[in-house]
Coordinates of C-alpha atoms in Angstrom, one line a residue:
Chain A
M1184 CA 7.3 40.5 -11.0
T1185 CA 7.6 38.7 -7.5
R1186 CA 5.5 35.5 -9.3
V1187 CA 7.7 35.5 -12.1
H1188 CA 10.5 35.0 -9.7
A1189 CA 8.7 32.6 -7.2
H1190 CA 8.1 30.6 -11.0
W1191 CA 12.0 31.1 -11.9
R1192 CA 13.3 29.9 -8.4
A1193 CA 10.5 26.7 -8.6
F1194 CA 11.7 25.8 -12.2
L1195 CA 15.7 26.4 -10.5
G1196 CA 14.9 24.2 -8.5
Y1197 CA 13.4 21.3 -10.0
A1198 CA 16.2 21.5 -12.7
V1199 CA 19.4 21.9 -10.2
G1200 CA 17.6 18.6 -8.2
I1201 CA 17.4 16.5 -11.8
A1202 CA 20.9 17.6 -12.8
A1203 CA 22.1 17.2 -9.1
G1204 CA 20.8 13.6 -9.7
A1205 CA 22.3 13.0 -13.4
V1206 CA 25.9 14.3 -12.5
A1207 CA 25.8 12.0 -9.2
W1208 CA 24.9 9.2 -11.2
Q1209 CA 27.9 9.9 -13.9
L1210 CA 30.0 10.7 -11.1
I1211 CA 29.6 7.4 -8.5
G1212 CA 29.3 5.3 -12.1
L1213 CA 32.7 6.4 -13.2
N1214 CA 34.4 5.4 -9.4
S1215 CA 33.1 2.1 -8.6
A1216 CA 33.3 -1.5 -10.4
G1217 CA 31.5 -2.0 -13.4
F1218 CA 29.0 -4.8 -11.8
V1219 CA 28.3 -2.7 -8.6
F1220 CA 27.2 0.6 -10.4
V1221 CA 27.7 2.3 -14.0
P1222 CA 27.4 6.0 -15.1
L1223 CA 24.7 7.6 -16.6
T1224 CA 25.9 7.4 -20.0
T1225 CA 26.6 3.6 -19.8
T1226 CA 22.9 3.1 -18.8
L1227 CA 21.4 5.0 -21.4
S1228 CA 23.8 3.0 -24.3
S1229 CA 22.4 -0.4 -22.3
L1230 CA 19.0 1.2 -22.7
G1231 CA 19.4 1.6 -26.5
S1232 CA 21.1 -2.3 -27.3
L1233 CA 18.1 -3.7 -25.3
I1234 CA 15.4 -1.8 -27.4
S1235 CA 17.3 -2.3 -30.5
D1236 CA 17.6 -6.4 -30.1
G1237 CA 14.0 -6.2 -29.5
S1238 CA 14.4 -7.6 -25.9
L1239 CA 12.9 -4.4 -23.9
P1240 CA 10.2 -4.1 -26.3
S1241 CA 9.0 -7.8 -26.1
A1242 CA 9.1 -7.7 -22.1
L1243 CA 7.3 -4.7 -22.2
A1244 CA 4.6 -5.8 -24.3
S1245 CA 3.9 -9.1 -22.0
S1246 CA 4.0 -7.0 -19.0
F1247 CA 1.7 -5.1 -20.7
S1248 CA -0.9 -7.4 -21.5
V1249 CA -0.7 -9.2 -18.1
Y1250 CA -1.0 -5.5 -16.2
A1251 CA -4.2 -4.4 -18.2
V1252 CA -6.4 -7.5 -17.9
G1253 CA -5.2 -7.9 -14.2
E1254 CA -6.1 -4.5 -13.4
A1255 CA -9.1 -4.4 -15.4
A1256 CA -10.6 -7.8 -14.3
A1257 CA -9.7 -6.0 -10.3
I1258 CA -11.1 -2.5 -10.9
V1259 CA -14.6 -4.0 -12.3
A1260 CA -14.7 -6.5 -9.2
G1261 CA -13.7 -4.3 -7.1
A1262 CA -16.4 -1.9 -7.9
A1263 CA -19.0 -4.7 -8.2
V1264 CA -18.0 -6.1 -4.6
G1265 CA -17.7 -2.8 -2.9
L1266 CA -21.2 -1.5 -4.3
L1267 CA -22.8 -5.0 -3.2
F1268 CA -21.1 -4.7 0.2
A1269 CA -22.0 -0.8 1.1
R1270 CA -25.8 -1.5 -0.1
R1271 CA -26.1 -4.7 1.5
V1272 CA -25.2 -4.0 5.2
I1273 CA -25.4 -7.7 6.3
L1274 CA -23.0 -8.8 3.5
R1275 CA -21.0 -6.0 4.6
R1276 CA -20.6 -6.6 8.2
A1277 CA -20.5 -10.5 7.8
F1278 CA -17.2 -9.9 5.9
E1279 CA -15.5 -7.2 6.8
P1280 CA -12.8 -8.8 9.1
Y1281 CA -11.9 -11.0 6.1
L1282 CA -11.5 -8.0 4.1
V1283 CA -9.2 -5.9 6.4
A1284 CA -7.6 -9.1 6.8
L1285 CA -6.7 -10.0 3.3
Y1286 CA -6.3 -6.4 2.7
S1287 CA -3.2 -6.5 5.1
T1288 CA -1.7 -9.8 3.6
P1289 CA 1.5 -9.4 1.7
M1290 CA 0.3 -11.0 -1.6
V1291 CA 3.8 -11.6 -2.6
A1292 CA 3.5 -14.5 0.1
L1293 CA 1.1 -16.5 -2.2
I1294 CA 2.8 -16.7 -5.4
P1295 CA 4.7 -19.9 -4.1
F1296 CA 1.0 -21.3 -3.7
L1297 CA -0.3 -20.3 -6.8
L1298 CA 2.7 -21.7 -8.5
A1299 CA 2.0 -25.0 -7.1
L1300 CA -2.1 -24.6 -8.0
I1301 CA -1.9 -23.5 -11.5
G1302 CA 1.8 -23.6 -12.3
L1303 CA 3.5 -20.7 -14.7
G1304 CA 2.2 -18.5 -17.2
F1305 CA -0.1 -15.7 -18.2
W1306 CA -2.9 -16.3 -15.8
P1307 CA -1.2 -17.2 -12.7
K1308 CA 0.3 -13.2 -13.4
V1309 CA -3.0 -12.1 -14.1
I1310 CA -4.1 -13.1 -10.7
V1311 CA -1.0 -11.8 -9.3
V1312 CA -2.0 -8.5 -10.6
F1313 CA -5.6 -8.9 -9.6
L1314 CA -4.8 -9.9 -6.0
F1315 CA -2.8 -6.8 -5.5
A1316 CA -5.1 -4.2 -7.0
F1317 CA -8.3 -5.4 -5.8
F1318 CA -9.1 -4.1 -2.4
P1319 CA -7.7 -0.6 -2.8
V1320 CA -10.4 -0.6 -5.1
E1321 CA -12.7 -2.4 -3.0
F1322 CA -12.3 -0.5 0.3
A1323 CA -12.7 2.9 -1.3
T1324 CA -16.0 2.0 -3.4
Q1325 CA -17.4 0.8 -0.5
R1326 CA -16.5 3.4 1.2
G1327 CA -17.9 5.8 -1.0
A1328 CA -21.2 4.1 -1.8
Q1329 CA -21.7 4.2 2.0
S1330 CA -21.4 8.0 2.7
I1331 CA -24.1 8.8 0.5
A1332 CA -25.8 11.1 2.3
P1333 CA -29.3 10.0 3.4
E1334 CA -31.1 12.6 2.0
L1335 CA -30.4 11.8 -1.6
L1336 CA -31.5 7.8 -0.5
D1337 CA -34.7 9.4 1.2
V1338 CA -35.6 11.8 -2.0
A1339 CA -35.2 8.9 -4.5
R1340 CA -37.3 6.4 -2.1
S1341 CA -39.9 9.0 -1.4
F1342 CA -40.3 9.1 -5.2
R1343 CA -40.8 5.4 -4.8
T1344 CA -37.5 5.1 -7.2
P1345 CA -37.1 1.2 -7.6
E1346 CA -33.8 0.4 -6.8
P1347 CA -32.0 -0.1 -10.5
K1348 CA -32.9 3.6 -10.6
I1349 CA -31.2 4.2 -7.2
W1350 CA -28.3 2.9 -8.4
R1351 CA -28.1 4.5 -11.8
H1352 CA -28.8 7.9 -10.9
V1353 CA -27.5 8.0 -7.3
V1354 CA -25.3 5.1 -6.1
V1355 CA -23.2 5.1 -9.1
P1356 CA -22.6 8.8 -9.7
Y1357 CA -21.9 9.7 -6.1
T1358 CA -19.4 6.6 -5.3
V1359 CA -17.6 7.3 -9.1
P1360 CA -15.0 9.9 -7.7
Y1361 CA -14.2 7.6 -4.3
L1362 CA -13.5 4.3 -6.7
M1363 CA -10.9 6.6 -8.6
T1364 CA -9.2 7.3 -5.5
G1365 CA -9.1 3.2 -5.3
V1366 CA -8.2 2.8 -9.1
R1367 CA -5.2 5.2 -8.4
Q1368 CA -3.5 3.1 -5.6
A1369 CA -5.1 0.4 -7.5
L1370 CA -2.6 1.1 -10.6
A1371 CA 0.6 1.4 -8.1
R1372 CA 0.2 -1.8 -6.3
G1373 CA -0.8 -3.4 -9.2
L1374 CA 2.3 -3.1 -10.8
V1375 CA 4.3 -4.2 -8.2
G1376 CA 2.5 -8.0 -8.2
M1377 CA 3.3 -7.4 -11.9
I1378 CA 7.0 -7.1 -11.3
A1379 CA 6.7 -9.6 -8.6
A1380 CA 4.6 -12.5 -10.3
E1381 CA 6.9 -11.7 -13.2
F1382 CA 10.6 -12.1 -10.9
F1383 CA 8.7 -15.9 -10.0
L1384 CA 6.3 -17.2 -12.7
S1385 CA 7.3 -16.9 -15.9
A1386 CA 10.1 -16.4 -18.7
G1387 CA 9.0 -13.4 -20.1
G1388 CA 8.2 -9.8 -19.0
L1389 CA 10.4 -7.0 -17.5
G1390 CA 10.5 -8.8 -13.5
S1391 CA 12.0 -11.7 -15.4
L1392 CA 14.2 -9.4 -17.3
L1393 CA 15.4 -7.8 -14.2
I1394 CA 16.4 -11.4 -13.5
T1395 CA 18.1 -12.3 -16.1
Q1396 CA 20.7 -9.6 -16.1
S1397 CA 21.1 -9.8 -12.3
E1398 CA 22.4 -13.6 -12.7
Q1399 CA 24.7 -12.0 -15.3
F1400 CA 25.8 -9.3 -13.2
D1401 CA 24.6 -6.9 -15.8
T1402 CA 24.4 -3.9 -13.9
G1403 CA 24.1 -1.8 -17.1
A1404 CA 21.1 -3.5 -18.0
M1405 CA 19.5 -3.2 -14.9
L1406 CA 19.8 -0.4 -14.2
A1407 CA 18.1 0.6 -18.0
V1408 CA 15.4 -1.6 -16.9
T1409 CA 14.9 -0.3 -13.4
L1410 CA 14.4 2.9 -15.4
V1411 CA 12.1 2.5 -17.8
I1412 CA 9.9 0.7 -14.8
T1413 CA 10.7 4.2 -12.9
L1414 CA 8.9 5.5 -15.8
T1415 CA 6.1 3.6 -16.5
G1416 CA 5.2 3.9 -12.8
V1417 CA 5.6 7.3 -12.9
I1418 CA 3.4 7.8 -16.0
L1419 CA 0.9 5.4 -14.8
M1420 CA 0.8 7.5 -10.8
A1421 CA 0.2 10.7 -13.4
I1422 CA -2.8 9.2 -15.4
G1423 CA -4.3 8.1 -11.8
R1424 CA -4.1 11.3 -10.9
T1425 CA -5.7 13.2 -13.8
V1426 CA -8.4 10.5 -13.9
E1427 CA -9.0 11.0 -9.7
R1428 CA -9.2 14.9 -10.1
R1429 CA -11.2 14.7 -13.3
F1430 CA -13.6 12.9 -11.4
A1431 CA -13.4 15.0 -8.1
R1432 CA -15.8 17.5 -9.6
W1433 CA -18.6 15.0 -9.5
R1434 CA -18.0 15.3 -5.5
V1435 CA -21.0 16.3 -3.5
T1436 CA -20.0 18.9 -1.3
S1437 CA -22.3 20.3 1.3
Chain B
M127 CA -10.1 24.6 19.2
S128 CA -8.9 21.0 19.1
T129 CA -9.7 20.6 23.0
G130 CA -13.1 22.2 22.8
L131 CA -14.1 19.8 20.2
A132 CA -12.7 16.9 22.4
S133 CA -14.5 17.8 25.4
G134 CA -17.5 18.8 23.2
R135 CA -17.8 15.1 22.4
R136 CA -17.1 13.9 26.1
V137 CA -19.7 16.2 26.8
I138 CA -22.2 14.7 24.3
G139 CA -21.2 10.6 25.7
R140 CA -22.3 11.6 29.0
L141 CA -25.6 13.4 28.2
A142 CA -26.1 9.7 26.2
G143 CA -25.2 8.2 28.8
A144 CA -28.0 9.7 31.9
N145 CA -30.7 9.9 29.4
G146 CA -32.4 6.7 31.4
D147 CA -34.7 4.7 29.6
A148 CA -34.1 5.8 26.1
G149 CA -30.2 4.9 26.8
G150 CA -31.2 2.0 27.8
A151 CA -33.1 0.7 24.6
R152 CA -30.8 1.7 23.2
A153 CA -27.8 0.2 24.8
A154 CA -30.2 -3.4 24.5
A155 CA -30.8 -2.9 20.7
S156 CA -27.4 -2.3 20.4
R157 CA -26.0 -5.4 22.2
R158 CA -29.0 -6.9 20.3
E159 CA -27.3 -6.2 17.2
R160 CA -23.5 -6.3 18.1
T161 CA -24.7 -10.1 18.9
Q162 CA -26.5 -10.4 15.2
V163 CA -22.6 -8.7 13.6
F164 CA -20.7 -11.3 15.6
L165 CA -23.0 -14.4 14.3
A166 CA -23.2 -13.2 10.9
R167 CA -19.2 -12.8 11.0
L168 CA -19.0 -16.4 12.7
A169 CA -21.1 -18.2 9.6
A170 CA -19.3 -16.2 6.8
G171 CA -15.8 -17.5 8.2
L172 CA -17.0 -20.7 8.9
G173 CA -19.1 -20.6 5.3
I174 CA -15.2 -19.7 3.9
L175 CA -13.4 -22.8 5.5
V176 CA -16.4 -25.3 4.7
L177 CA -16.2 -23.8 1.1
W178 CA -12.2 -23.9 0.7
Q179 CA -12.1 -27.5 2.7
V180 CA -14.6 -28.9 0.3
C181 CA -13.0 -27.2 -3.1
A182 CA -9.9 -28.7 -1.7
M183 CA -11.1 -32.0 -1.0
A184 CA -13.2 -32.7 -4.2
F185 CA -10.5 -31.0 -7.0
A186 CA -6.9 -30.5 -5.5
P187 CA -4.3 -32.9 -5.3
A188 CA -4.0 -33.7 -1.4
Y189 CA -0.8 -31.8 -0.7
I190 CA -2.5 -28.6 -1.2
A191 CA -3.3 -26.6 1.6
R192 CA -6.7 -26.6 3.2
P193 CA -8.4 -25.8 6.6
T194 CA -8.0 -29.0 8.5
G195 CA -4.9 -29.8 7.2
I196 CA -3.6 -26.7 8.8
L197 CA -5.0 -27.5 12.0
G198 CA -3.6 -30.7 12.0
Q199 CA -0.2 -28.9 11.1
L200 CA -0.1 -26.4 14.0
P201 CA 1.3 -28.1 16.8
A202 CA 4.2 -29.4 14.3
V203 CA 5.1 -26.0 13.1
G204 CA 4.6 -24.6 16.7
G205 CA 7.3 -26.9 18.2
D206 CA 9.9 -26.4 14.9
Q207 CA 12.7 -24.5 16.1
A208 CA 13.5 -23.7 12.1
F209 CA 9.8 -21.7 12.2
W210 CA 10.7 -19.8 15.0
S211 CA 14.1 -19.0 13.9
A212 CA 12.6 -17.8 10.2
A213 CA 9.6 -15.6 12.1
G214 CA 12.0 -14.0 14.5
S215 CA 14.3 -13.1 11.5
T216 CA 11.7 -11.3 9.4
L217 CA 9.3 -9.8 12.0
L218 CA 13.0 -8.4 13.7
A219 CA 14.0 -7.4 10.1
V220 CA 11.0 -5.7 9.4
V221 CA 10.9 -4.1 12.7
E222 CA 14.3 -2.6 12.7
G223 CA 14.0 -1.6 8.8
L224 CA 10.6 0.3 9.9
A225 CA 12.3 2.1 12.7
I226 CA 15.0 3.2 10.4
A227 CA 12.3 4.4 8.0
I228 CA 10.5 6.4 10.8
V229 CA 13.9 8.1 12.1
I230 CA 14.9 9.3 8.5
G231 CA 11.4 9.6 6.8
T232 CA 10.2 12.0 9.6
V233 CA 13.5 14.1 9.6
L234 CA 13.7 14.2 5.6
G235 CA 10.3 14.7 5.2
L236 CA 9.9 17.4 7.5
V237 CA 12.6 19.2 6.0
M238 CA 11.0 18.9 2.1
G239 CA 7.6 20.2 3.8
R240 CA 9.2 23.1 6.1
M241 CA 11.7 24.1 3.1
R242 CA 10.9 25.2 -0.2
D243 CA 14.0 24.8 -1.8
I244 CA 15.1 21.4 -0.6
D245 CA 11.9 20.1 -1.3
R246 CA 11.6 21.2 -4.9
A247 CA 15.2 19.7 -5.6
L248 CA 14.2 16.1 -3.8
R249 CA 10.3 16.0 -4.7
L250 CA 11.0 14.3 -8.3
Y251 CA 13.2 11.4 -6.5
V252 CA 10.5 11.0 -3.8
D253 CA 7.7 10.8 -6.1
S254 CA 9.2 8.6 -8.8
F255 CA 10.7 6.7 -6.1
Y256 CA 7.0 6.3 -4.6
A257 CA 5.4 5.4 -7.7
M258 CA 7.8 3.0 -8.7
P259 CA 7.6 -1.0 -7.4
I260 CA 10.6 -1.1 -5.2
V261 CA 10.6 -4.6 -5.6
A262 CA 12.2 -4.2 -9.0
L263 CA 15.4 -3.0 -7.1
V264 CA 15.7 -5.8 -5.2
P265 CA 17.9 -7.7 -8.0
L266 CA 20.0 -4.7 -8.2
L267 CA 19.9 -4.7 -4.1
T268 CA 21.0 -8.3 -4.4
V269 CA 23.8 -7.5 -6.3
W270 CA 25.3 -4.5 -4.0
F271 CA 24.7 -6.2 -0.8
G272 CA 25.0 -10.2 -1.9
Y273 CA 22.7 -12.5 -0.4
T274 CA 22.3 -11.3 2.7
P275 CA 20.1 -10.0 5.6
T276 CA 21.5 -6.6 4.7
A277 CA 19.9 -6.6 1.6
R278 CA 16.5 -7.8 2.8
L279 CA 17.1 -4.9 5.7
A280 CA 17.7 -2.2 2.4
V281 CA 14.8 -3.2 0.6
I282 CA 12.4 -2.9 3.7
V283 CA 13.8 0.6 4.7
M284 CA 13.5 1.6 0.9
E285 CA 9.9 0.2 0.7
A286 CA 8.8 1.9 4.3
I287 CA 10.4 5.1 4.3
L288 CA 8.6 6.4 0.9
P289 CA 5.4 6.9 2.4
I290 CA 6.8 8.0 5.6
V291 CA 8.5 10.8 3.6
F292 CA 5.5 11.7 1.8
S293 CA 2.9 12.0 4.3
V294 CA 5.2 13.7 6.8
A295 CA 6.4 16.2 4.1
E296 CA 2.7 17.0 3.4
G297 CA 2.0 17.7 7.3
G298 CA 5.3 20.0 7.2
R299 CA 3.9 21.6 4.1
T300 CA -0.1 22.1 5.6
L301 CA 1.4 23.3 8.8
S302 CA -0.9 26.5 10.1
A303 CA 0.9 29.7 9.6
E304 CA -0.9 30.8 12.8
F305 CA 1.6 28.3 14.8
T306 CA 4.8 29.8 12.8
D307 CA 4.3 33.4 13.3
V308 CA 3.1 32.9 16.9
A309 CA 6.6 31.2 17.1
R310 CA 8.7 34.2 14.9
A311 CA 6.6 36.8 17.6
Y312 CA 8.4 35.2 20.7
R313 CA 11.1 34.6 18.7
A314 CA 11.2 31.2 19.7
P315 CA 14.5 29.7 18.4
W316 CA 14.7 27.4 15.4
W317 CA 15.0 24.0 17.1
R318 CA 11.6 25.0 19.5
V319 CA 10.0 25.4 16.5
W320 CA 10.9 22.3 14.5
G321 CA 11.0 20.0 17.5
G322 CA 7.7 22.0 19.6
I323 CA 5.7 23.1 16.9
A324 CA 6.4 21.1 13.4
L325 CA 7.2 17.5 14.8
P326 CA 3.8 16.7 17.0
A327 CA 1.5 18.5 14.2
S328 CA 3.2 16.2 11.7
L329 CA 2.6 13.0 14.1
P330 CA -0.9 11.7 12.6
Y331 CA 0.8 12.2 8.9
L332 CA 4.3 10.3 10.4
L333 CA 1.0 7.6 12.0
A334 CA -0.9 7.7 8.2
G335 CA 2.4 7.0 6.8
I336 CA 3.3 3.8 9.1
D337 CA 0.0 2.6 8.5
L338 CA 1.1 2.6 4.9
A339 CA 4.9 1.4 4.8
I340 CA 4.2 -1.9 7.0
G341 CA 2.3 -3.9 4.6
R342 CA 5.1 -2.3 1.8
A343 CA 7.5 -3.7 4.3
L344 CA 6.5 -7.0 4.2
V345 CA 6.0 -7.2 0.8
G346 CA 9.6 -6.2 -0.1
A347 CA 10.9 -8.7 2.8
V348 CA 8.9 -11.5 1.5
V349 CA 10.3 -10.8 -1.7
A350 CA 14.3 -10.3 -0.9
E351 CA 13.8 -13.4 0.9
F352 CA 12.6 -15.3 -2.3
I353 CA 15.3 -13.9 -4.5
A354 CA 18.2 -14.2 -1.9
S355 CA 17.1 -17.7 0.0
L356 CA 17.3 -15.9 3.2
N357 CA 16.3 -17.2 6.3
G358 CA 12.7 -16.1 7.0
L359 CA 8.8 -16.4 7.0
G360 CA 9.2 -15.7 3.0
Y361 CA 11.5 -18.4 2.1
Y362 CA 9.6 -20.7 5.1
I363 CA 6.9 -20.6 2.8
L364 CA 8.6 -21.2 -0.7
F365 CA 10.5 -24.0 0.6
N366 CA 7.7 -25.9 2.6
V367 CA 5.4 -25.1 -0.7
R368 CA 8.1 -27.1 -2.9
S369 CA 8.4 -29.6 -0.3
F370 CA 4.3 -30.3 -0.7
R371 CA 3.9 -29.0 3.0
E372 CA 1.4 -26.3 2.2
N373 CA 0.1 -26.2 5.2
D374 CA 2.9 -26.0 7.1
A375 CA 3.6 -22.5 4.9
M376 CA -0.3 -21.6 5.4
V377 CA 0.9 -21.1 9.1
A378 CA 3.8 -19.1 8.3
L379 CA 1.8 -16.9 6.0
A380 CA -1.0 -16.3 9.0
V381 CA 1.9 -15.1 11.3
L382 CA 2.3 -12.5 8.3
V383 CA -1.0 -11.3 8.0
V384 CA -1.6 -11.2 12.1
F385 CA 1.7 -9.0 12.5
A386 CA 0.6 -6.4 10.0
L387 CA -3.0 -6.4 12.1
A388 CA -1.5 -5.7 14.9
V389 CA 1.2 -3.0 14.0
R390 CA -2.1 -1.6 11.6
G391 CA -4.1 -2.0 15.2
L392 CA -1.6 -0.7 17.3
V393 CA -1.1 2.5 14.8
G394 CA -5.1 3.1 15.2
L395 CA -4.9 2.8 18.7
F396 CA -2.4 5.5 19.4
V397 CA -4.4 7.5 16.9
R398 CA -7.1 7.1 18.8
R399 CA -6.3 7.3 22.7
G400 CA -3.2 10.2 21.8
L401 CA -4.3 12.1 19.3
P402 CA -8.3 12.0 20.1
W403 CA -8.6 15.1 18.2
Y404 CA -7.4 13.9 14.9
R405 CA -10.0 11.3 12.5
A406 CA -7.9 9.7 10.0
G407 CA -9.4 10.1 7.3

C-alpha cells in the first residue's frame, strides 16, 4: 500500500514538473516579444515546418555522420592509448603531465587553428569531435587497466601466459567496465564538440542551422532546434548509462 | 571513524619514517625513481616540441604556429596591452561565473538532495540540461543579452552550475541518516541541520562539481567570445589566427590551459589539505 503510494507520489512529482515547465514556457512565450521567446505551441509548429521543409532532417544526417565518425575514432584510439600507457609504465610516466594538460585544454579554442590548417568541411569537424571525446576514454581506460589486481597478473604470469593472452583474458575484460564509463562521458563531450565545430567550421549540421536562425532572429526555430539537440543529448546519455550499467557486471569486486 | 582512519594513516607514516635502514634504502630508491621520471618527462616534452617544430618547418606554411615562433613572440605578447586586457576579461568573467554557479548550485543541489518532491519536479530539467551541450544555447543567449559580456557570463554560469547542482544533490541524497537522526533526537533547528550537517557533508561533492565545472566554463566563455566577438582570450585567439599570427594566439591558449590546471590544482590541494578523510574517486 505504502509502496504504491510512494510510486504515485513520485510519478506525480515528475508530472507536475513537466506540466509546470510546459505552462511556464507557454505563458512566458505569450508575454514576451517574438524575437526573445515564443510559446511552446509556436515552437512545435516551427519544429513541424523545419521537418517538412527537410532542413532539420538533412542537418541531423550531417551532424550524425560527423559525430559517429569522431566518436568511433576517439573510442578506439582512447582505449588503445589507455591500455598501452597502463601496461608500459615508462610511457605513462613520461606523457602523464602532457595528457593532463591536454585534458584540461578547452578544445574549442583549437578550432581557429584547425580552420587555418585544414580549412572547412567534414574532416575538421570530425577532428574537433575526436579531440573532445578522446581524453575521457583514454583516462578511464588507463585508470581501469592500472587498477588490475596484481594477483590476477601474477597468476597469469606464473602459468607463463604470453602477453597477448594476458591482454585477451585479463587486461581487456578487466578494463571494459572502466572504458564504458569513459565512453559515457565521451558521448556527452563529443556532442559539445560537434555543435561547436558546426558553429565555425561548416555550412551544415544542427550548429550551423542554429547560427543561421539566430542571424534571422527566428527564435521559434532556434528553440525547436535546441529542443532537438536536448533530446539528442538525453537519448545519448541514456544509451551511455545503459551500456555502462550493462558492463558494470564485469567489474571485479573483492 | 574518519578521524580514526586519518590518525591511523599518520601512525603508519611515522612508522615508515622511523624504520631505519630499510626506510633509508627505500628513500634512495624513490629518489632515483623520481629522477628517472623527471628525465622521462623532460625527454617526452622535448620530443613533442621537436616533432612539432620539424613538422611545422617541413610541411606547413610559415604562419602556422611552432615552438620557436611561440617562444620568440612571448616578449611581444607579454608587452601587449590588448593581451592583458583580454586575459583579464575572460578570466575575471570565468571566476565571477564560477562564484555565482557555486552559490546558486550549492543551494539548489542541497534542496534537491534533501527534499524528494522538489527533486522530482526539477530532476528532469537538471538532467536534460546536463546532458545537452550548453554551447547550443549561445546563439539564443546572444539574442537575449545582445553581443555583450553579460551573454558570456550567462553561458559560463549555465555551464558551471549543472555539474555543481548534480554533484551536490548526490551528496545530499547520500547523507547518512545516522547524522540527521541524531540531529532530530537533539531537536536541532532546521538551519543547523542544513548548515551544520548537510552543507559540510556535501563539501567534497561540491569540490568534485567545481573540478568538472571549470573546463566547461572555459569552453562556454570561448564559444561566447567567438560568436559575439567579445574582448577576451577566445577572441584574441580567433583574431590573431585570422591575422596569421598563430604564435601569439598559442600564448593565449596556453594561458587558458594554465588557468584550468591552476583551478583544478587548487581544488585538489583543498581536498588533500582540508578534507584528508576524503579520497576523490
